[in-house]
mmCIF file of C-alpha atoms and ligand atoms in Angstrom:
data_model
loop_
_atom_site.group_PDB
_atom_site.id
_atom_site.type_symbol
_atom_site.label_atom_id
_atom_site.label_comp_id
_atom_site.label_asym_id
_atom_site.label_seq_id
_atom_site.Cartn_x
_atom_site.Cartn_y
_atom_site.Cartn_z
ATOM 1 C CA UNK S 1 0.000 0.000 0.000
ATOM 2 C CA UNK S 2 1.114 3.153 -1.028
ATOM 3 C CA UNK S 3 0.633 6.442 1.252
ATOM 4 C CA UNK S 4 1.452 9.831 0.942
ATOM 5 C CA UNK S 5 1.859 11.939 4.066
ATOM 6 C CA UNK S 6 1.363 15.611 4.012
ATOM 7 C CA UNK S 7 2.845 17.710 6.755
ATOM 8 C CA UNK S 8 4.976 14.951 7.729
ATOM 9 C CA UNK S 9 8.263 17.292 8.728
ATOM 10 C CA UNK S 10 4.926 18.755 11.891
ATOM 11 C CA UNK S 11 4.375 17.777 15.347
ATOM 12 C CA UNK S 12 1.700 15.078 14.690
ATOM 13 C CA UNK S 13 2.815 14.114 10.837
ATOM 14 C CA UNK S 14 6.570 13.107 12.106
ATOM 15 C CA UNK S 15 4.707 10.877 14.126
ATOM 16 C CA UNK S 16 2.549 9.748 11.716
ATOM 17 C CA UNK S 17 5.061 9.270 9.282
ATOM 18 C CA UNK S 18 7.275 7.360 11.707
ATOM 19 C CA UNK S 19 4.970 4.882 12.235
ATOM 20 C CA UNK S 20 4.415 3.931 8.758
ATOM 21 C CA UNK S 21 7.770 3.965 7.451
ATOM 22 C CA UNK S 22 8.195 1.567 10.365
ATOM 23 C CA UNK S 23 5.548 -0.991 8.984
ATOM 24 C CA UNK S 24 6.423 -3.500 6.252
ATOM 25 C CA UNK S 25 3.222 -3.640 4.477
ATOM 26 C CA UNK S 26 3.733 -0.097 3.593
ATOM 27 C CA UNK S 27 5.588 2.023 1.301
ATOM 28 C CA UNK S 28 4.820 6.011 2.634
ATOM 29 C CA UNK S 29 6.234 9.258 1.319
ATOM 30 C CA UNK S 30 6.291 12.221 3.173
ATOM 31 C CA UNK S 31 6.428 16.156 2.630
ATOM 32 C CA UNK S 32 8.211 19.446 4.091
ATOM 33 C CA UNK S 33 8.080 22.735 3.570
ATOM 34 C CA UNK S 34 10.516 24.979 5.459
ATOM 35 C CA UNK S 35 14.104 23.331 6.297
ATOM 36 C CA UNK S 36 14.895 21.395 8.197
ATOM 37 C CA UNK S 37 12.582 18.414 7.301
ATOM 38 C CA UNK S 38 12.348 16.076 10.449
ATOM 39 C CA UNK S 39 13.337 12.749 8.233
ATOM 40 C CA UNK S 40 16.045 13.093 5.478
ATOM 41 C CA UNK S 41 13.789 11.030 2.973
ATOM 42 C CA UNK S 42 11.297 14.138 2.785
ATOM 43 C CA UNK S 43 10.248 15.904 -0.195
ATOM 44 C CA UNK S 44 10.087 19.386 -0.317
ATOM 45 C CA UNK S 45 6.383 20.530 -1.471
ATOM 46 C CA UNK S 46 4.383 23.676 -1.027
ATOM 47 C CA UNK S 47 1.019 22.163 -1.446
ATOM 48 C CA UNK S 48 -0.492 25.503 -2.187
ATOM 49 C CA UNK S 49 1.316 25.701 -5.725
ATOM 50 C CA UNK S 50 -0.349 23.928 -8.380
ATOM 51 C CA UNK S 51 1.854 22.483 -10.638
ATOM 52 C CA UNK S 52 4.973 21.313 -8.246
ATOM 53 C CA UNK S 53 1.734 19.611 -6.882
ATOM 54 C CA UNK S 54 0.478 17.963 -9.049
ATOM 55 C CA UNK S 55 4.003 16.898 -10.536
ATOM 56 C CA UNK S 56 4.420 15.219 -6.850
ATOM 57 C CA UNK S 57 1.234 13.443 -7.049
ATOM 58 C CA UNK S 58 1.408 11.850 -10.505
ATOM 59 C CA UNK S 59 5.006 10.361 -9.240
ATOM 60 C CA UNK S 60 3.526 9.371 -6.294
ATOM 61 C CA UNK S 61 -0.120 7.624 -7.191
ATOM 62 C CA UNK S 62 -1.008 6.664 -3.649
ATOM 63 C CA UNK S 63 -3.480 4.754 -2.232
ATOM 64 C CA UNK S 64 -4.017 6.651 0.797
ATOM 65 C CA UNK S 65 -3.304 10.826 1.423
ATOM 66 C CA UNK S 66 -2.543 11.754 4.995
ATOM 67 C CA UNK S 67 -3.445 15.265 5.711
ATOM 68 C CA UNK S 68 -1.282 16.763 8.623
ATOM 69 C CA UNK S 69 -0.120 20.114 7.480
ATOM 70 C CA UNK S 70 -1.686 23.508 9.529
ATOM 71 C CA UNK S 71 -0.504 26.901 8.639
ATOM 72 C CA UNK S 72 -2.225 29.244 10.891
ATOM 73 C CA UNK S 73 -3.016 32.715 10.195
ATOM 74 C CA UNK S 74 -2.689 31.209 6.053
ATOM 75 C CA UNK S 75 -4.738 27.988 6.841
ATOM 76 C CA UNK S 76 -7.848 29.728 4.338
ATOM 77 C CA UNK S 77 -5.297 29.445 1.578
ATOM 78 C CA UNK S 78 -4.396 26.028 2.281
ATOM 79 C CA UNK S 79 -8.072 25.007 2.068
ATOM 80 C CA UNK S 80 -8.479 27.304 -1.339
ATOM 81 C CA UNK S 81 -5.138 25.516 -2.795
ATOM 82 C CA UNK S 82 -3.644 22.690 -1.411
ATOM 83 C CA UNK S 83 -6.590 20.826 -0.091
ATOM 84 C CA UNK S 84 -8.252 21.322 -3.275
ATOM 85 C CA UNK S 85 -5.624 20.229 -5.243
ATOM 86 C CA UNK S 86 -5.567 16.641 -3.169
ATOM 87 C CA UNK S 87 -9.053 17.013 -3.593
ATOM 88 C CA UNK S 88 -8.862 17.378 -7.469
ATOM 89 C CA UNK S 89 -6.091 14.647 -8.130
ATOM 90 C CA UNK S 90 -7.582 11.407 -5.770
ATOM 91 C CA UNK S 91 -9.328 8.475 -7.498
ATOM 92 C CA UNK S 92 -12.586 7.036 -6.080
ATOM 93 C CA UNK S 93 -10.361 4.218 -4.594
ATOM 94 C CA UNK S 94 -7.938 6.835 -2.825
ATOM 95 C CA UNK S 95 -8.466 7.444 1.261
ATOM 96 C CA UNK S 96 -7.711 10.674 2.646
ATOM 97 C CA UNK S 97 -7.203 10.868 6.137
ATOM 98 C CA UNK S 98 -7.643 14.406 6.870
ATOM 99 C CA UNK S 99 -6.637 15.778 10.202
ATOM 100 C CA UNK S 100 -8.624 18.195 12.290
ATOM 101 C CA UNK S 101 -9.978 20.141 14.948
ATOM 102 C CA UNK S 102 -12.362 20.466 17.900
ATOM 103 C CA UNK S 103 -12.122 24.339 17.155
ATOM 104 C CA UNK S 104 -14.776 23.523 14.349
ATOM 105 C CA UNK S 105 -17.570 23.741 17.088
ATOM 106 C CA UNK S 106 -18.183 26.988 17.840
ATOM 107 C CA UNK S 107 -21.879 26.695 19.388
ATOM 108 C CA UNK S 108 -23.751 24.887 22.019
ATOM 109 C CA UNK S 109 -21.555 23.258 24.726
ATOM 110 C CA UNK S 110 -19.200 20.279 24.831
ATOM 111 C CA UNK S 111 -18.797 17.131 24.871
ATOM 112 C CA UNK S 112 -19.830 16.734 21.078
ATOM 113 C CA UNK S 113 -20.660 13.693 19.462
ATOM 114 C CA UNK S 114 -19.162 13.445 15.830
ATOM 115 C CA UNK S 115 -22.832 14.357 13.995
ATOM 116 C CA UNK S 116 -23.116 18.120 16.280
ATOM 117 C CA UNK S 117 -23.150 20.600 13.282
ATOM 118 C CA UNK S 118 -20.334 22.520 13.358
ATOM 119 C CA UNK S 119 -20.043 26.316 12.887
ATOM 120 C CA UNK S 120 -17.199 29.180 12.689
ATOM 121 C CA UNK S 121 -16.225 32.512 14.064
ATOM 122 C CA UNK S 122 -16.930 36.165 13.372
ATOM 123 C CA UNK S 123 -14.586 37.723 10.883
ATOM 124 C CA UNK S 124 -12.869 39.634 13.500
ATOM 125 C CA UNK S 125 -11.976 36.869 16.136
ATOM 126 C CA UNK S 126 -8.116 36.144 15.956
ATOM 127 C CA UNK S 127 -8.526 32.231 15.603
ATOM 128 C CA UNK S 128 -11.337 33.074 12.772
ATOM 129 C CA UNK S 129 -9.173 32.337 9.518
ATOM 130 C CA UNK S 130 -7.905 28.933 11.167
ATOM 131 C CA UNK S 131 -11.336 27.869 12.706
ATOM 132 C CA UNK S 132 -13.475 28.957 9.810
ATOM 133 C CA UNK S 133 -10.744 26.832 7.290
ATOM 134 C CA UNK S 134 -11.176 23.930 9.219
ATOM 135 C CA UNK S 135 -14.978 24.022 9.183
ATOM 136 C CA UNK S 136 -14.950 24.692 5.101
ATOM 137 C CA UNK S 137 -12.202 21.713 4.997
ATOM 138 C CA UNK S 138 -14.533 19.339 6.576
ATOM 139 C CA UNK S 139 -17.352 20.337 4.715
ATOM 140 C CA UNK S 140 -15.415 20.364 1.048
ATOM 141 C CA UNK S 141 -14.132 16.809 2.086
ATOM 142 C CA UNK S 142 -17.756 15.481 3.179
ATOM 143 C CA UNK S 143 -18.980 17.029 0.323
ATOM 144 C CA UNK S 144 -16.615 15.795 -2.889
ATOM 145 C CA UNK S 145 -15.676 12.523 -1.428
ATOM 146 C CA UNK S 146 -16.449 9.350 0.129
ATOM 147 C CA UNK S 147 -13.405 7.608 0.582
ATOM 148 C CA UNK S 148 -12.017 9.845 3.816
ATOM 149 C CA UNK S 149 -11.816 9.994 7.441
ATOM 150 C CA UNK S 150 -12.158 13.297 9.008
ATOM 151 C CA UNK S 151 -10.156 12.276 12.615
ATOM 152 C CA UNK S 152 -10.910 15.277 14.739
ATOM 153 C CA UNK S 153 -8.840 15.893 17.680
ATOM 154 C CA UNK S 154 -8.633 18.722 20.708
ATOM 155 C CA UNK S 155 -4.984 19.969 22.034
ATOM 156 C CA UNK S 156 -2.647 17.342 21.310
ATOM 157 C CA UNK S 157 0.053 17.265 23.735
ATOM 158 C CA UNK S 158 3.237 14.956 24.873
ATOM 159 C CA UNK S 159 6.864 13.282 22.985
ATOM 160 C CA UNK S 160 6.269 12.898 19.445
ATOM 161 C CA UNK S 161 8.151 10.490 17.768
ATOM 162 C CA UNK S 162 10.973 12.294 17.175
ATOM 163 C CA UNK S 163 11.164 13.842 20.663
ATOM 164 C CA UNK S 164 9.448 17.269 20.131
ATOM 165 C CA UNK S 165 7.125 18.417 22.874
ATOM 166 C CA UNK S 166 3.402 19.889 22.391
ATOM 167 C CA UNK S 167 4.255 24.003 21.890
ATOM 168 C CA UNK S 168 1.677 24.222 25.468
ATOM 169 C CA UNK S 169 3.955 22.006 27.733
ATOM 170 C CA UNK S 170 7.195 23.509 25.979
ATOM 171 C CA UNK S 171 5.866 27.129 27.090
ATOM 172 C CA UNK S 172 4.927 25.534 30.489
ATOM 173 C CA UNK S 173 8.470 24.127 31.189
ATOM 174 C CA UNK S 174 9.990 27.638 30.531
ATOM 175 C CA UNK S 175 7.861 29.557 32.609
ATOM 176 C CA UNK S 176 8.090 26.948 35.445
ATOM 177 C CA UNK S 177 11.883 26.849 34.988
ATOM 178 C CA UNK S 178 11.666 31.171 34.919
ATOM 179 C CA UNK S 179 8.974 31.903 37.398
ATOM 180 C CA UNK S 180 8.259 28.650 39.140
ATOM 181 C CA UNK S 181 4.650 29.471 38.535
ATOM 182 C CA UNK S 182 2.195 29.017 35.641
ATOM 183 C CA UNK S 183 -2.016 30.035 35.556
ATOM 184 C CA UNK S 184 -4.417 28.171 33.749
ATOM 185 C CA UNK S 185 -7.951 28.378 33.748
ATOM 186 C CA UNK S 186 -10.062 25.779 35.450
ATOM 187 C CA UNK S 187 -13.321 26.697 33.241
ATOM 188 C CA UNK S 188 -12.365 25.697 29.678
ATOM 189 C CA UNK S 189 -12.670 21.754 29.240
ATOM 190 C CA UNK S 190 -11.302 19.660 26.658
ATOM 191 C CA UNK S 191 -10.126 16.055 25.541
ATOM 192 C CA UNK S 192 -6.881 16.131 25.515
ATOM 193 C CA UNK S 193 -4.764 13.677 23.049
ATOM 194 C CA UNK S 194 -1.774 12.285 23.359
ATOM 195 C CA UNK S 195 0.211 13.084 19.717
ATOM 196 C CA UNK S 196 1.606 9.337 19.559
ATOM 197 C CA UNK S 197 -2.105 7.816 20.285
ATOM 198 C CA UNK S 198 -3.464 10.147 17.654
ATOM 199 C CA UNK S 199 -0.747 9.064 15.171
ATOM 200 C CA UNK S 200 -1.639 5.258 15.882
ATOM 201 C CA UNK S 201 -5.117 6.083 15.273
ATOM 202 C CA UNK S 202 -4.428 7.823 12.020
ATOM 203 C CA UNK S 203 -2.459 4.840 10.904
ATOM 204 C CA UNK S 204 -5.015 2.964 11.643
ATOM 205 C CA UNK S 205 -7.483 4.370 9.460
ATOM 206 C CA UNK S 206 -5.088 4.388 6.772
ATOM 207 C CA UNK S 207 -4.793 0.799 7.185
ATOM 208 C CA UNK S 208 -8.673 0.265 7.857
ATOM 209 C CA UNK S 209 -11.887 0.543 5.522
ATOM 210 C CA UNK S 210 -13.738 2.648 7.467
ATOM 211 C CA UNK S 211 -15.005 6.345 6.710
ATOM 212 C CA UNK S 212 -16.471 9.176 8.046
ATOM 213 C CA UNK S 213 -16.044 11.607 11.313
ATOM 214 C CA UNK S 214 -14.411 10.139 14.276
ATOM 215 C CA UNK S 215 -13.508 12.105 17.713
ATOM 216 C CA UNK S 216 -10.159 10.962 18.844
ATOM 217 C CA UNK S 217 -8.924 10.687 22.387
ATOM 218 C CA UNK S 218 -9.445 9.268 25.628
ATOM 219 C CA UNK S 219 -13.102 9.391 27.413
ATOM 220 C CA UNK S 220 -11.752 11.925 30.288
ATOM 221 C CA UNK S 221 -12.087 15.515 29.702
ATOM 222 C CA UNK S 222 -9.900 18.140 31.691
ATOM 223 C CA UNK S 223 -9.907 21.894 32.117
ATOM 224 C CA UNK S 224 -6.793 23.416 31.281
ATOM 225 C CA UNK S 225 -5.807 23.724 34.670
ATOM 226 C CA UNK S 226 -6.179 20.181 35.674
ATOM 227 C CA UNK S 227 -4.410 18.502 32.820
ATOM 228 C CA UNK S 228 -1.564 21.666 33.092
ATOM 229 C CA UNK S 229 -0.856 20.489 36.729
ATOM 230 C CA UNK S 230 -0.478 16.774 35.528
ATOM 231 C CA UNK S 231 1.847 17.845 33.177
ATOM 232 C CA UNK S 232 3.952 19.975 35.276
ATOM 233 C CA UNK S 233 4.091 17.049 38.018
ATOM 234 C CA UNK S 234 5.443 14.339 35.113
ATOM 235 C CA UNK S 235 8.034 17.304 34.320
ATOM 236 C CA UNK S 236 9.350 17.133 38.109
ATOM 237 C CA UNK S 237 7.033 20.172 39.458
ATOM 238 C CA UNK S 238 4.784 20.452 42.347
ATOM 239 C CA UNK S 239 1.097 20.740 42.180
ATOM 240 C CA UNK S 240 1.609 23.876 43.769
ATOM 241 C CA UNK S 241 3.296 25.437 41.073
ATOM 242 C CA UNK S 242 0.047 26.202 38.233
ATOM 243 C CA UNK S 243 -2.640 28.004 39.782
ATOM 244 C CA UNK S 244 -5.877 28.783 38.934
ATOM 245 C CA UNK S 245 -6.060 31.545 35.961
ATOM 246 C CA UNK S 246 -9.977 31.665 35.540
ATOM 247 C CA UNK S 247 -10.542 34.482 38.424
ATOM 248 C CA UNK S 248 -8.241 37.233 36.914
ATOM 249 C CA UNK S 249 -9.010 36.583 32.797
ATOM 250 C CA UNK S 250 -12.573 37.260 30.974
ATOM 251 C CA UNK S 251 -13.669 34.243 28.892
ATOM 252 C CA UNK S 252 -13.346 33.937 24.942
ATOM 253 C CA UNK S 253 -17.269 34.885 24.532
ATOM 254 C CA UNK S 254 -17.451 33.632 20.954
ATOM 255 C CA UNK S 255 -15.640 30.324 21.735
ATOM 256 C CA UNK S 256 -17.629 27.601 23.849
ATOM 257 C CA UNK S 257 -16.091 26.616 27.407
ATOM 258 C CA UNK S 258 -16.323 23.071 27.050
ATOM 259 C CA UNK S 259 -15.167 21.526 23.437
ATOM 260 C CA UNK S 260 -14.851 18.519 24.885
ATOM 261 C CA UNK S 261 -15.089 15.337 22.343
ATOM 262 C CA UNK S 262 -17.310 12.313 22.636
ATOM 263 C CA UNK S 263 -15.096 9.455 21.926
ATOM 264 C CA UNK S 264 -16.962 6.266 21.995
ATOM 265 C CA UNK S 265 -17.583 5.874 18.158
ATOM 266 C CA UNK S 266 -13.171 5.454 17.588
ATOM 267 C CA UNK S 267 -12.675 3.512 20.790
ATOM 268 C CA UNK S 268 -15.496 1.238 19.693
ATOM 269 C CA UNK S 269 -14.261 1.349 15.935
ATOM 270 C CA UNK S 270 -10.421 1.010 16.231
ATOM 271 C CA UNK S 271 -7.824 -1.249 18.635
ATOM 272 C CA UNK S 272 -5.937 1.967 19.598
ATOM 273 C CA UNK S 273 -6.246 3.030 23.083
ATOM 274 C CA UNK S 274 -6.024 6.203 24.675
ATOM 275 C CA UNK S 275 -4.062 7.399 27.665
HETATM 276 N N1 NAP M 301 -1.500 20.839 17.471
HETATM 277 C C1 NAP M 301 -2.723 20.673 17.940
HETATM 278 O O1 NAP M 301 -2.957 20.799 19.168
HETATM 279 C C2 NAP M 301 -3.850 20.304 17.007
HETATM 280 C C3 NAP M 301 -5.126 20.107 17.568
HETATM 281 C C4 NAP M 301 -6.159 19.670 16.739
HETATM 282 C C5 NAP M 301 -5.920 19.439 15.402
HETATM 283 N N2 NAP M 301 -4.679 19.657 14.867
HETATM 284 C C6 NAP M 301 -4.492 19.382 13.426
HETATM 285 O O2 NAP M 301 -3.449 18.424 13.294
HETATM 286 C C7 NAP M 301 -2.731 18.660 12.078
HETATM 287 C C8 NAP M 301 -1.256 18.747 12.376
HETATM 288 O O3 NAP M 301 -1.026 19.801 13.294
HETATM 289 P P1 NAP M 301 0.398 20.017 13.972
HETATM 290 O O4 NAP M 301 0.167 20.522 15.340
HETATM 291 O O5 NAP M 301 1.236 18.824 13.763
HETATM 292 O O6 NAP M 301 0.929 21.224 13.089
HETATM 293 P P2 NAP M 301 2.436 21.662 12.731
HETATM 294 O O7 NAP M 301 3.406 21.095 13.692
HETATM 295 O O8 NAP M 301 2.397 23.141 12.536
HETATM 296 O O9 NAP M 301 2.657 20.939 11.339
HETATM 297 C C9 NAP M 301 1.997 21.360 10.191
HETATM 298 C C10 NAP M 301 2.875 21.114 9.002
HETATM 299 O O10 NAP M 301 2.244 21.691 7.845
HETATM 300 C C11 NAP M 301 3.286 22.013 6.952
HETATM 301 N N3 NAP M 301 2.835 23.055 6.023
HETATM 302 C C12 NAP M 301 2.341 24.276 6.315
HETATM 303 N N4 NAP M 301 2.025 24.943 5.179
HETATM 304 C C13 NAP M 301 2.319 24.112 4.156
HETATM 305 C C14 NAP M 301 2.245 24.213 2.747
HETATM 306 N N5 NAP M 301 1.771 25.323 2.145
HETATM 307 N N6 NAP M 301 2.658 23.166 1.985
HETATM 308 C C15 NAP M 301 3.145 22.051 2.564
HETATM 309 N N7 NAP M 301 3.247 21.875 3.912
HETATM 310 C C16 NAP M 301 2.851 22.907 4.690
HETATM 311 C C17 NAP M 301 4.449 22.494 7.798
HETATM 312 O O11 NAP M 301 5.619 22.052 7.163
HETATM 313 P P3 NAP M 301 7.121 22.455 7.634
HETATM 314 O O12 NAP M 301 7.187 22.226 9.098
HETATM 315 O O13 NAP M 301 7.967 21.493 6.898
HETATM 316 O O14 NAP M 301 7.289 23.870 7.263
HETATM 317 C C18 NAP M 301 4.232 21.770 9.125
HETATM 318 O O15 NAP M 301 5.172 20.749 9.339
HETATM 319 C C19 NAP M 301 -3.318 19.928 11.455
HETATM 320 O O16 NAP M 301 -4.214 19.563 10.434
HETATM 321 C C20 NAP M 301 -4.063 20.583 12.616
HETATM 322 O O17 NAP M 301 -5.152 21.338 12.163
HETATM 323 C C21 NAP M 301 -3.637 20.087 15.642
#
C-alpha cells in the first residue's frame, strides 16, 4: 500500500510518518516545507502551488493521502489551494485521512458527538481564519468525497516520535523553569490527546476501511488547569506550582467553554487506546 503523508516534517505528521515507514506492508512518502525536514527522505512541497503539486502526485499515485499540514493565520489558503488540489487529483479508490480540529464547534456546549453541526467565528476573532478553514475543509471533504476519514482531535500534547514536545507544555516548562509558577484556567474543558495515540489512530485508518467523522482521544475531559498540573508534576514540578487563571481573565465569549469530544464511536471502531 502506497501512502502519501502531508505535513509529515509537523508535530503530529513526524509521528505519523514514523509509524508507517516503520511498517512492512507499507511504502509512505512524506512532505516538508521549510528546512529542516524532520526525516532526510522528505520531499520538499508547497502544497499551495499547483503544478509542483500535481508533478508530486502523478510520481507518487497513492493509495491513501494523509493530511497533517496547519498553517495558521494562512490555513484559508491552504483550504483554497492545497486541499483542493488533493481534492482534485484522488481516485474514487484513494483514502484521505484528513486531520482536524475540535475548534470547528463553535456553538452549544461540549462534549460533542461526531454528527453536532459545526459552525465558525466572526470575521474579526483572531482564531477566525484557522477555525473557519477547518470548518470549510470538513465540509469540502464530506462534500466531494467518500473515501475519507475526518479524525478530529482537541490539544494534542506529549513526545512525538521524534522527541518534540506539544508548543503548550514547551511554554509551560519555561515559565516553570523562569517563574516557578504558571495560571491556567479551570473553566475551559477539553479532551486532551496524546500526539503518539493520535498518530496510531491515524495509521489505523489508513490501514482500515472505514469512513467518516471520528472524535479521537481518551473518554476523560480536563480543564486546562487540571491537565496543566499533571503535566507539570510528570516534568518534576509540584502541584503547587500552576494556579488557577480563571478568576483574573474574561472568557473567549465567541468560543464555547467546554469543546470537549465524545469518543466512543473510535474507541469502539479502532484497537488503539487512549491514555
Ligand atoms: N496541534 C494541535 O494541538 C492540534 C489540535 C487539533 C488538530 N490539529 C491538526 O493536526 C494537524 C497537524 O497539526 P500540527 O500541530 O502537527 O501542526 P504543525 O506542527 O504546525 O505541522 C503542520 C505542518 O504543515 C506544513 N505546512 C504548512 N504549510 C504548508 C504548505 N503550504 N505546503 C506544505 N506543507 C505545509 C508544515 O511544514 P514544515 O514544518 O515542513 O514547514 C508543518 O510541518 C493539522 O491539520 C491541525 O489542524 C492540531
Amino acid at each position: 500500500m502506497k501512502v502519501c503523508v502531508f505535513g509529515a516534517s509537523g508535530y503530529a505528521g513526524s509521528s505519523v510518518y514514523d509509524l508507517l515507514r516503520k511498517d512492512s506492508d507499507i511504502d509512505v512518502t512524506g512532505t516538508y516545507l521549510e528546512e529542516p525536514a524532520a526525516f532526510d527522505d522528505l520531499y520538499k512541497l508547497d502544497v499551495n502551488e499547483p503544478e509542483s503539486f500535481s508533478a508530486f502526485y502523478k510520481e507518487q499515485q497513492p493509495d491513501v493521502v494523509v493530511w497533517s499540514v496547519m498553517s495558521g493565520p494562512y490555513e484559508d489558503e491552504l483550504v483554497h489551494e492545497g486541499l483542493r488540489h488533493v481534492i482534485t487529483h484522488l481516485t474514487p479508490q484513494t483514502k484521505l485521512v484528513y486531520l482536524s480540529t475540535d475548534f470547528v464547534f463553535t456553538e452549544g456546549s461540549g462534549p460533542y458527538y461526531e454528527d453536532h453541526p459545526t459552525s465558525g467565528l466572526p470575521e474579526d476573532h483572531p482564531l477566525s481564519t484557522y477555525t473557519n478553514a477547518k470548518v470549510k475543509a470538513e465540509r469540502f471533504i464530506s462534500r466531494e468525497l467518500l473515501n475519507y476519514t475526518i479524525l478530529r482531535a482537541g490539544p494534542i500534547y506529549g513526545e512525538n516520535k521524534i522527541g518534540q514536545l506539544d508548543e503548550r507544555t514547551d511554554k509551560l516548562l519555561a515559565q516553570l523553569r523562569l517563574r516557578n509558577t504558571a495560571a491556567y484556567r479551570d473553566d475551559l474543558i477539553r479532551t486532551f490527546v496524546h500526539v503518539n495515540d493520535l498518530a496510531g489512530s491515524a495509521v489505523e485508518f489508513v490501514k482500515n476501511d472505514l469512513t467518516g467523522i471520528y472524535h479521537a482521544g481518551p473518554d476523560k475531559r480536563h480543564s486546562f488547569y487540571e491537565f496543566m498540573t499533571q503535566m507539570a508534576e510528570q516534568l518534576g514540578y509540584s502541584a503547587d506550582s500552576v494556579e488557577k487563571a480563571s478568576e483574573y481573565e474574561e472568557p473567549d465569549k465567541e468560543i464555547p467553554k467546554n469543546t470537549a469530544l465524545k469518543t466512543e464511536k473510535i474507541r469502539n471502531a479502532i484497537k488503539q487506546k487512549f491514555r
